[in-house]
Tab-separated table of C-alpha atoms in Angstrom:
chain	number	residue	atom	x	y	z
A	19	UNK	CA	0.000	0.000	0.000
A	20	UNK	CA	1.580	3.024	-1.022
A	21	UNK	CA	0.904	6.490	0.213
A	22	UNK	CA	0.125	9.319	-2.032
A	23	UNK	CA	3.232	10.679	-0.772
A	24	UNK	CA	5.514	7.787	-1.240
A	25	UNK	CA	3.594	7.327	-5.010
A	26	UNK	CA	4.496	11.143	-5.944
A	27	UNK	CA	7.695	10.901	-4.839
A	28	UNK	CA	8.411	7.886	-6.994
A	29	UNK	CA	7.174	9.865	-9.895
A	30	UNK	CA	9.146	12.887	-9.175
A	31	UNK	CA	12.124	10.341	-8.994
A	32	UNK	CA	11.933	9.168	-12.737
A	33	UNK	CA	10.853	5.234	-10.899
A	34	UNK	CA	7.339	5.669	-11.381
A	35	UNK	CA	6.180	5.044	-14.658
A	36	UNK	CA	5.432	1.192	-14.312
A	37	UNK	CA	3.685	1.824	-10.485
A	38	UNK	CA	0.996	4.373	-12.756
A	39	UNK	CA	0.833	1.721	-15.174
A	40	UNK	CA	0.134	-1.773	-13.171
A	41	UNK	CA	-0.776	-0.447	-9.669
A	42	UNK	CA	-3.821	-0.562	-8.603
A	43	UNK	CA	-5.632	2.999	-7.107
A	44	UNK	CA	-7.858	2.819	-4.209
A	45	UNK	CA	-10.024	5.247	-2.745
A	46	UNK	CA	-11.484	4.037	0.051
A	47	UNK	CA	-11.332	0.552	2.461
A	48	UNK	CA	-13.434	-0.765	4.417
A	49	UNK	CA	-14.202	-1.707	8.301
A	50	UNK	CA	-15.979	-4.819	8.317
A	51	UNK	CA	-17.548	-5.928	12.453
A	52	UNK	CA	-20.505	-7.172	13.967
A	53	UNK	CA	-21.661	-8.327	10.640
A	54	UNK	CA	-22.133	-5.441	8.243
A	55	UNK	CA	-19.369	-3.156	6.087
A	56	UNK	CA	-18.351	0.462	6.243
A	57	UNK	CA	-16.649	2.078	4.107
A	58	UNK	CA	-14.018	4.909	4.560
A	59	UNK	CA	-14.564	7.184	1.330
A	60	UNK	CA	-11.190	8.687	0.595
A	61	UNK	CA	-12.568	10.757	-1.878
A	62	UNK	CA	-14.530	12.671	-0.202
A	63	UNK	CA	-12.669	12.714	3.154
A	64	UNK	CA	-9.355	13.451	1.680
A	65	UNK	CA	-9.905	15.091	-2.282
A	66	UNK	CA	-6.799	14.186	-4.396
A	67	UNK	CA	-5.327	11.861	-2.153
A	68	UNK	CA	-5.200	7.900	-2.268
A	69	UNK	CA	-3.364	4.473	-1.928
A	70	UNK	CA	-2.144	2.504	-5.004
A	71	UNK	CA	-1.575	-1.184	-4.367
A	72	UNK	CA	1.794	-1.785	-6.246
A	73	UNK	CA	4.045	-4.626	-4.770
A	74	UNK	CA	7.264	-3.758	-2.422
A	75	UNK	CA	9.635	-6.256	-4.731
A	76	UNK	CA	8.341	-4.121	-7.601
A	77	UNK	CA	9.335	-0.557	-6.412
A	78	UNK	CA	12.932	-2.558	-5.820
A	79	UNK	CA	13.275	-3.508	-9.133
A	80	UNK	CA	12.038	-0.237	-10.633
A	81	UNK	CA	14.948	1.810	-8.201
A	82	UNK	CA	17.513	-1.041	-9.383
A	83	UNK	CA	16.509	-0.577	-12.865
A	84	UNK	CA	17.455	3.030	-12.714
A	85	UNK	CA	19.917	2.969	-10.390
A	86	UNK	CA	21.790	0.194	-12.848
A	87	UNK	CA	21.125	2.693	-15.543
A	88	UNK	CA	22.569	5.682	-14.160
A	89	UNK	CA	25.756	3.534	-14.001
A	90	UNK	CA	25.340	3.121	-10.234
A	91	UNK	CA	27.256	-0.232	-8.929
A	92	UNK	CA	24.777	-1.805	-7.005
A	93	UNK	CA	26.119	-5.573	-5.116
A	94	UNK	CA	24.121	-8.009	-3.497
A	95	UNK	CA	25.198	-10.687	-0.405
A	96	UNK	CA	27.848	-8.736	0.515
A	97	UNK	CA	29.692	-9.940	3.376
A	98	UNK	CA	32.014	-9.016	6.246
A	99	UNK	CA	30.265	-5.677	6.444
A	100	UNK	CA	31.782	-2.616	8.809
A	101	UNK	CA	31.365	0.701	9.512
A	102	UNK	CA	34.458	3.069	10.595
A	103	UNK	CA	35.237	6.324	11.294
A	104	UNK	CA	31.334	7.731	11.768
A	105	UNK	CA	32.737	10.587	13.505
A	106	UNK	CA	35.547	12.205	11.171
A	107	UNK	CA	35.956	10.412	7.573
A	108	UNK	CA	33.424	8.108	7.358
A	109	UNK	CA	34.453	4.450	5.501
A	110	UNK	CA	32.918	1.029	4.625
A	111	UNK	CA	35.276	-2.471	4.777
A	112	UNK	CA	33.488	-5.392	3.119
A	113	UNK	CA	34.706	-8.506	1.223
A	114	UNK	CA	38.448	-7.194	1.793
A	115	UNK	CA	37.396	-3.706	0.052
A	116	UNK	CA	37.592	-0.360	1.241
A	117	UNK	CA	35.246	2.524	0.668
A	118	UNK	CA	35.816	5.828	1.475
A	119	UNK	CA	32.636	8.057	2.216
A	120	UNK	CA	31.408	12.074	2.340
A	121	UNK	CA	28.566	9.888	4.365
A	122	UNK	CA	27.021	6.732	4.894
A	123	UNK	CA	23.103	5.784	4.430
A	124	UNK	CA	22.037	3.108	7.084
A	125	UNK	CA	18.986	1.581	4.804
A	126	UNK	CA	20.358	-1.987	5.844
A	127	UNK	CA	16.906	-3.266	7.605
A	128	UNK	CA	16.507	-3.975	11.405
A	129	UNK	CA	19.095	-6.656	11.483
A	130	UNK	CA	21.574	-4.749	9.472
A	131	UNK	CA	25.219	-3.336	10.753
A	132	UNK	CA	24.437	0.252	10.526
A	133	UNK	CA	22.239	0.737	14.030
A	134	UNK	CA	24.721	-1.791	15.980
A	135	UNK	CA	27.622	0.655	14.547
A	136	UNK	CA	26.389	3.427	16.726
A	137	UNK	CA	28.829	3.218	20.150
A	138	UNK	CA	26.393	2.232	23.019
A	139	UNK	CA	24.342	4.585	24.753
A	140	UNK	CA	23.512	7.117	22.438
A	141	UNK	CA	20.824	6.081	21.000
A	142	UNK	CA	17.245	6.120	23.152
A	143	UNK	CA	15.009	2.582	22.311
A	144	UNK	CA	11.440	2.291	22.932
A	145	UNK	CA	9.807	-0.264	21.778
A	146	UNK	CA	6.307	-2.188	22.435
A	147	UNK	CA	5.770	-5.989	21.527
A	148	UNK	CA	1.991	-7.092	20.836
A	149	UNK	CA	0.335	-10.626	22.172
A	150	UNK	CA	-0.389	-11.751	18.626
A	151	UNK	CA	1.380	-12.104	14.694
A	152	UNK	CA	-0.098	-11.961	11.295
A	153	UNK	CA	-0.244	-15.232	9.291
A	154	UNK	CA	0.303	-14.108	5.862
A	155	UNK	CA	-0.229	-15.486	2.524
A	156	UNK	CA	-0.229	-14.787	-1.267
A	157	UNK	CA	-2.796	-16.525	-3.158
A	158	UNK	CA	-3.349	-17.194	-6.935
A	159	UNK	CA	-6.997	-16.322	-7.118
A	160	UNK	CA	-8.677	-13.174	-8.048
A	161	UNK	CA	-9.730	-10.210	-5.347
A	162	UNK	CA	-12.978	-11.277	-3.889
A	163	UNK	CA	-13.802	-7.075	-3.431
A	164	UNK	CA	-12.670	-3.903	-5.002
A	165	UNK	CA	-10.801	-2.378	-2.015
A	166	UNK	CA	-9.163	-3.984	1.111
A	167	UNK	CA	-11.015	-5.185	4.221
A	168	UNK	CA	-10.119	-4.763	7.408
A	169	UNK	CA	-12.248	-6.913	9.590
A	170	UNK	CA	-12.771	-7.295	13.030
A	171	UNK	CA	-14.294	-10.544	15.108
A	172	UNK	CA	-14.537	-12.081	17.946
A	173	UNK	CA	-11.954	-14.638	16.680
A	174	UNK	CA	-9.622	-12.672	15.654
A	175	UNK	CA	-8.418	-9.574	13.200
A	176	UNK	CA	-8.071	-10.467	9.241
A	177	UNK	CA	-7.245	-8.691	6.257
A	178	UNK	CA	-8.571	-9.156	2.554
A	179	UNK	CA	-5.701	-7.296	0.364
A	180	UNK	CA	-4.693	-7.631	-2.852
A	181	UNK	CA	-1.065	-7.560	-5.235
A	182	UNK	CA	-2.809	-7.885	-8.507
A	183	UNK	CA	-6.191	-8.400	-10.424
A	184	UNK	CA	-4.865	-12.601	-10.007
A	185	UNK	CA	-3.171	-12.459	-7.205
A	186	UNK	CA	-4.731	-11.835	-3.529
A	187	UNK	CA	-3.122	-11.252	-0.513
A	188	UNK	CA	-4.682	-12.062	3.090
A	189	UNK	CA	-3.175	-11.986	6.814
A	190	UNK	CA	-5.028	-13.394	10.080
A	191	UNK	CA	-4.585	-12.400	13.740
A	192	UNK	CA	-2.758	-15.860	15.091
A	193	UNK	CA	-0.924	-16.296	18.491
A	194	UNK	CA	2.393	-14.881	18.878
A	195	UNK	CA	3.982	-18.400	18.955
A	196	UNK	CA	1.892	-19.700	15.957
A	197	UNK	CA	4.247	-22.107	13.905
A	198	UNK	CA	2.815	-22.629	9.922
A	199	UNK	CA	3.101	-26.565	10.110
A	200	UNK	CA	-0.071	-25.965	12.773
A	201	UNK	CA	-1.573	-23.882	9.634
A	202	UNK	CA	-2.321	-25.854	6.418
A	203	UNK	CA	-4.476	-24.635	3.364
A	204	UNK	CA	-7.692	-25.844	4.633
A	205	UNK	CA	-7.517	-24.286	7.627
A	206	UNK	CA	-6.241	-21.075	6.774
A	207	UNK	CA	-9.099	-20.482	4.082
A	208	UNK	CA	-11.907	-22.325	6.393
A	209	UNK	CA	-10.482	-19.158	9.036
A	210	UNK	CA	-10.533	-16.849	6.335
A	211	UNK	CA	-13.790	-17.621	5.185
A	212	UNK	CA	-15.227	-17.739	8.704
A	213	UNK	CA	-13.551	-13.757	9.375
A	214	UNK	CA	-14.302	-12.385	6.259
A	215	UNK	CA	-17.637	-13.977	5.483
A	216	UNK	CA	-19.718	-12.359	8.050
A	217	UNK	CA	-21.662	-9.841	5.669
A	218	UNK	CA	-24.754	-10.750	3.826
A	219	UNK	CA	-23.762	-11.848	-0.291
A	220	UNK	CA	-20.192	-11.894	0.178
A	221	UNK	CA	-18.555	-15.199	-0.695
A	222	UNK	CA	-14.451	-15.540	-0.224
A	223	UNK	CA	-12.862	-16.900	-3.357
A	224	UNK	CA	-10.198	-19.020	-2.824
A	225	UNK	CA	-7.071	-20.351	-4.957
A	226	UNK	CA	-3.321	-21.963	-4.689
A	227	UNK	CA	-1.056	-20.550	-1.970
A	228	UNK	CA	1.935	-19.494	-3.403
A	229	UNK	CA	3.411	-18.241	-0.306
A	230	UNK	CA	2.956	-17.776	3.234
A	231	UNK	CA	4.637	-16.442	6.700
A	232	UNK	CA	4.359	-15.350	10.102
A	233	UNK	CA	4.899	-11.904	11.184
A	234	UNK	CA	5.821	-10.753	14.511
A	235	UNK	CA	3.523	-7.670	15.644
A	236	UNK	CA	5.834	-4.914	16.984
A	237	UNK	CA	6.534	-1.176	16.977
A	238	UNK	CA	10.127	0.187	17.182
A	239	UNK	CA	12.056	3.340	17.110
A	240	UNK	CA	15.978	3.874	18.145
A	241	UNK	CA	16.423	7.913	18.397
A	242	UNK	CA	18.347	10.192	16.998
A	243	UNK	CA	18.573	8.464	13.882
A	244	UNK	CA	21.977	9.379	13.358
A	245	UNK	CA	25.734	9.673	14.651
A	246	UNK	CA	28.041	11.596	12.900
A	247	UNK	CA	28.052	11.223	9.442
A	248	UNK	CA	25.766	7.811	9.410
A	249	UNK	CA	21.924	8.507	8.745
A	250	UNK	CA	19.264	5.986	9.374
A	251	UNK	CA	16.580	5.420	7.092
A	252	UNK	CA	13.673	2.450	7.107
A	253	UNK	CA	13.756	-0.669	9.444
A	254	UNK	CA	16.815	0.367	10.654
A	255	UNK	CA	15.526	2.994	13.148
A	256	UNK	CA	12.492	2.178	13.230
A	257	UNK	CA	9.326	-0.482	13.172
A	258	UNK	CA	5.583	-0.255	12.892
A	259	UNK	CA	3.210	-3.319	13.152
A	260	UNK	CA	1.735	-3.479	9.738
A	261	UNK	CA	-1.927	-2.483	10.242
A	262	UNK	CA	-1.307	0.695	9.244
A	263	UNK	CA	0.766	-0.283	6.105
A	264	UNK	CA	3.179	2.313	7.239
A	265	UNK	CA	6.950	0.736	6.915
A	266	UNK	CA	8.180	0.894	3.230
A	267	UNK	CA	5.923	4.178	3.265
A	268	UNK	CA	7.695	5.713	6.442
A	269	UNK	CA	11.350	4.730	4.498
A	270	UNK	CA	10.423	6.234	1.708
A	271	UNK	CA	9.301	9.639	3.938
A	272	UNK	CA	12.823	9.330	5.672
A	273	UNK	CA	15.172	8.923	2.084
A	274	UNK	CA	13.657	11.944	0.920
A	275	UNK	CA	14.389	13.858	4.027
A	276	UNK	CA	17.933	12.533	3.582
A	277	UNK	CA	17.812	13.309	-0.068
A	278	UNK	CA	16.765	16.888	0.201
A	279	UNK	CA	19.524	17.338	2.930
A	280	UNK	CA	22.393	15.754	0.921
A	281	UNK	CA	21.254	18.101	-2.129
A	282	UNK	CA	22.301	20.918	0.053
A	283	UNK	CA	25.102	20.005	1.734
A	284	UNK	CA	26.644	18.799	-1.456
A	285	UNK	CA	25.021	21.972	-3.541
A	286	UNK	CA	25.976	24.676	-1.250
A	287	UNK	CA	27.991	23.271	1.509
A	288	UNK	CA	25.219	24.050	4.152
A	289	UNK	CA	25.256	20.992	7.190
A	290	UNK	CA	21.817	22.487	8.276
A	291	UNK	CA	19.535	19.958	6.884
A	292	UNK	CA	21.562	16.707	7.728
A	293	UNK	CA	22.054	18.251	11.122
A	294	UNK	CA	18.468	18.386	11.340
A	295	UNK	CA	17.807	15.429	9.603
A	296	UNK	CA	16.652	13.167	12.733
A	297	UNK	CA	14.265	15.626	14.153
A	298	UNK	CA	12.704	15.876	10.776
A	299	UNK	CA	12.015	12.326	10.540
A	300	UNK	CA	11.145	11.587	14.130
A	301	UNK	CA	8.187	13.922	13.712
A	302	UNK	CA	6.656	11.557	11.023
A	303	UNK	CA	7.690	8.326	12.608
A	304	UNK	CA	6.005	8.827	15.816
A	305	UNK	CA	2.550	9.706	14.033
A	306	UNK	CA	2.721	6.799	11.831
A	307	UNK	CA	3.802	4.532	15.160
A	308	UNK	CA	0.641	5.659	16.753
A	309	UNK	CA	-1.570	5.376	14.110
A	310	UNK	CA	-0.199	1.702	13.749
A	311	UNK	CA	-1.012	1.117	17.298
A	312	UNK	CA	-4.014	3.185	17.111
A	313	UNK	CA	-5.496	0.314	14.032
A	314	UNK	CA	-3.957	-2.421	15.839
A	315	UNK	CA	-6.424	-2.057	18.888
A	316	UNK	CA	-9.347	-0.932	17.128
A	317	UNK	CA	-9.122	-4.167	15.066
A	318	UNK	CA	-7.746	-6.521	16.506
A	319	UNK	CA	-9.031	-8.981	19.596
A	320	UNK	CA	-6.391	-9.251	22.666
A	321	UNK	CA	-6.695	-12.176	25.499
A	322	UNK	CA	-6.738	-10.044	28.366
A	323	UNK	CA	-9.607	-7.261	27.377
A	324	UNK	CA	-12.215	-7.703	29.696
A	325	UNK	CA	-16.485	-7.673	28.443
A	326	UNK	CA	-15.691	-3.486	28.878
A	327	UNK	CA	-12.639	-3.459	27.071
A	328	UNK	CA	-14.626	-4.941	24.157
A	329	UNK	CA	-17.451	-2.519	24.017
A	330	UNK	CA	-14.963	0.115	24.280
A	331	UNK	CA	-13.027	-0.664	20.961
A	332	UNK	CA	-16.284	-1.828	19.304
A	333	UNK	CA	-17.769	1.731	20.410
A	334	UNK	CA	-14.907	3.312	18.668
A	335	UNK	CA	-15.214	1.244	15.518
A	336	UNK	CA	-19.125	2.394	15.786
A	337	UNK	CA	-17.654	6.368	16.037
A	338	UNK	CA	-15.042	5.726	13.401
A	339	UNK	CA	-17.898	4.703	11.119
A	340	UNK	CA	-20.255	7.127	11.895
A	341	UNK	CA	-18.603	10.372	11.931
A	342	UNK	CA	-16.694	11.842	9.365
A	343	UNK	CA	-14.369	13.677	11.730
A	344	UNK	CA	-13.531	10.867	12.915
A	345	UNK	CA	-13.174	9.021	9.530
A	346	UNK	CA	-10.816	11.861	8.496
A	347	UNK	CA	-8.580	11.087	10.611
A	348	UNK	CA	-8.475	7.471	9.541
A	349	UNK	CA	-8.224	8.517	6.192
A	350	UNK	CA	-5.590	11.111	6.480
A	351	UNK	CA	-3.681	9.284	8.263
A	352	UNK	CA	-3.845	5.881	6.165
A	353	UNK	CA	-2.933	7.984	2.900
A	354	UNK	CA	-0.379	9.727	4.155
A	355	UNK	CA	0.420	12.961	6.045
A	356	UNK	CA	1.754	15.713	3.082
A	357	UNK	CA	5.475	16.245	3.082
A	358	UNK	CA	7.071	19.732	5.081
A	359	UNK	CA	9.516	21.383	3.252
């Protein structure tokens, strides 16, 4: 799910020409609980602003494209990866090479080097781990409905999606220690059916799995998100849980902060923008982090929530649907916050 942000900025790039071409624009979702639909009219909550479905792997191959014709050198598997110098004059060692640097780019993913490079105590964790994962799969059968559903029951959250006209996408609220041998076909699509089934004349189509996985549920964010002359971008400063379909959106937000900053500095010299550039990010990564956890427990059924826990959140859901103040802020926030410049 892209943002219109993160879809503009790919345009403005030179990457986007096959996203406008094969992704699919949505303008609206829908809430789906205690057995009817609502749907979330971006439209008319937000005018000019959407999501277009277009897969991650896909905006990877479009940047790689161009980056390979630029006459970039882009390597893969690289091993023996370390950061010196972060300080003064930045450098890379890898595979028995050296690479000197004006500055380095942390984009390396939550298990990369960059974060760990940063000497201990200065950077500030929080982090908050939920009770549940997402089962995920990718499915060759067509989208049983026009725009995603996000549905909430007493069994659990689940999510119709899609990646293409042919190809579907779905995810189910599971136990945090859910293992997919305990999760065959038949079961995941009899759970499916019995989540997403619950409105009058809708009937779940269902196809070949072509691939599936278990997602941890978890929010993250190391601070500042950088140390000299390193910059963080992505997974490697920070994590949402993916109700929001905030992470590749929120790493797109943070490279062009970064880009815009290394324009100047290597344009005119002027430090002010990298100096800033943490502050500048940290602003959109804590909104996105609560609206994550803000969708999380509106949809999504924990152990522990008592019989008034559960009219709470489905008194919220009844708000969320009802007002359109309130649905503006769903929809603002799911399509993404302009950028400041």
């Amino acid at each position: 799910m892209l943002e219109q942000g993160t879809v503009d900025t790919l345009v403005e790039a030179g990457v986007g020409e096959r996203m406008l071409r094969e992704g699919l624009p949505h303008h609206g979702i829908e809430l789906r609980y205690g057995g009817a639909g609502h749907r979330i009219p971006f439209e008319k909550l937000v005018p000019g602003r959407s999501i277009t479905v277009y897969g991650q792997q896909e905006v990877v191959k479009d940047l790689i494209a161009a980056r390979l014709a630029a006459g970039g050198d882009v390597r893969f598997e690289v091993e023996d990866v370390e950061l010196h110098s972060l300080e003064s004059q930045p450098y890379l060692t890898f595979g028995g090479e050296r690479l000197d640097c004006d500055v380095i780019a942390g984009c390396d993913g939550f298990h990369g080097v960059s974060r760990p490079a940063i000497p201990e105590g200065v950077l500030s964790v929080f982090e908050r781990d939920y009770p549940f994962a997402w089962l995920g799969i990718l499915a060759r059968v067509a989208p049983s409905s026009e725009e995603l559903i996000y549905t909430r029951t007493e069994r659990g959250f689940a999510l119709h999606s899609m990646r293409s006209p042919t190809v579907s996408r779905f995810y189910l609220q599971v136990p945090a220690d859910a293992r997919l041998e305990d999760w065959p076909d038949e079961r995941i699509w009899a759970e499916l059916r019995t989540r997403l089934e619950t409105v009058p004349g809708f009937t779940l189509a269902t196809g070949e799995i072509m691939e599936r996985g278990i997602t941890p549920m978890r929010g993250f964010v190391a601070e500042p998100m950088q140390y000299g002359r390193l910059y963080l971008a992505g997974d490697a400063a920070h994590i949402v849980p993916p109700t929001g379909a905030k992470g590749l959106n929120l790493a797109v937000a943070d490279v062009r902060v970064l880009t815009e900053a290394l324009v100047a500095y290597f344009g005119s010299g002027s430090a002010e923008l990298l100096d800033g550039y943490s502050e500048a990010c940290l602003k959109r990564v804590w909104r996105a982090q609560h609206f994550s956890w803000w969708m999380t427990t509106l949809l999504h059924t924990f152990e522990d929530d008592d019989p008034y826990a559960r009219k709470l959140q489905l008194s919220y859901l009844d708000y969320v649907t009802s007002s359109e103040a309130a649905a503006t802020t769903l929809a603002e926030n799911y399509v993404g916050l302009p950028f400041d410049r």
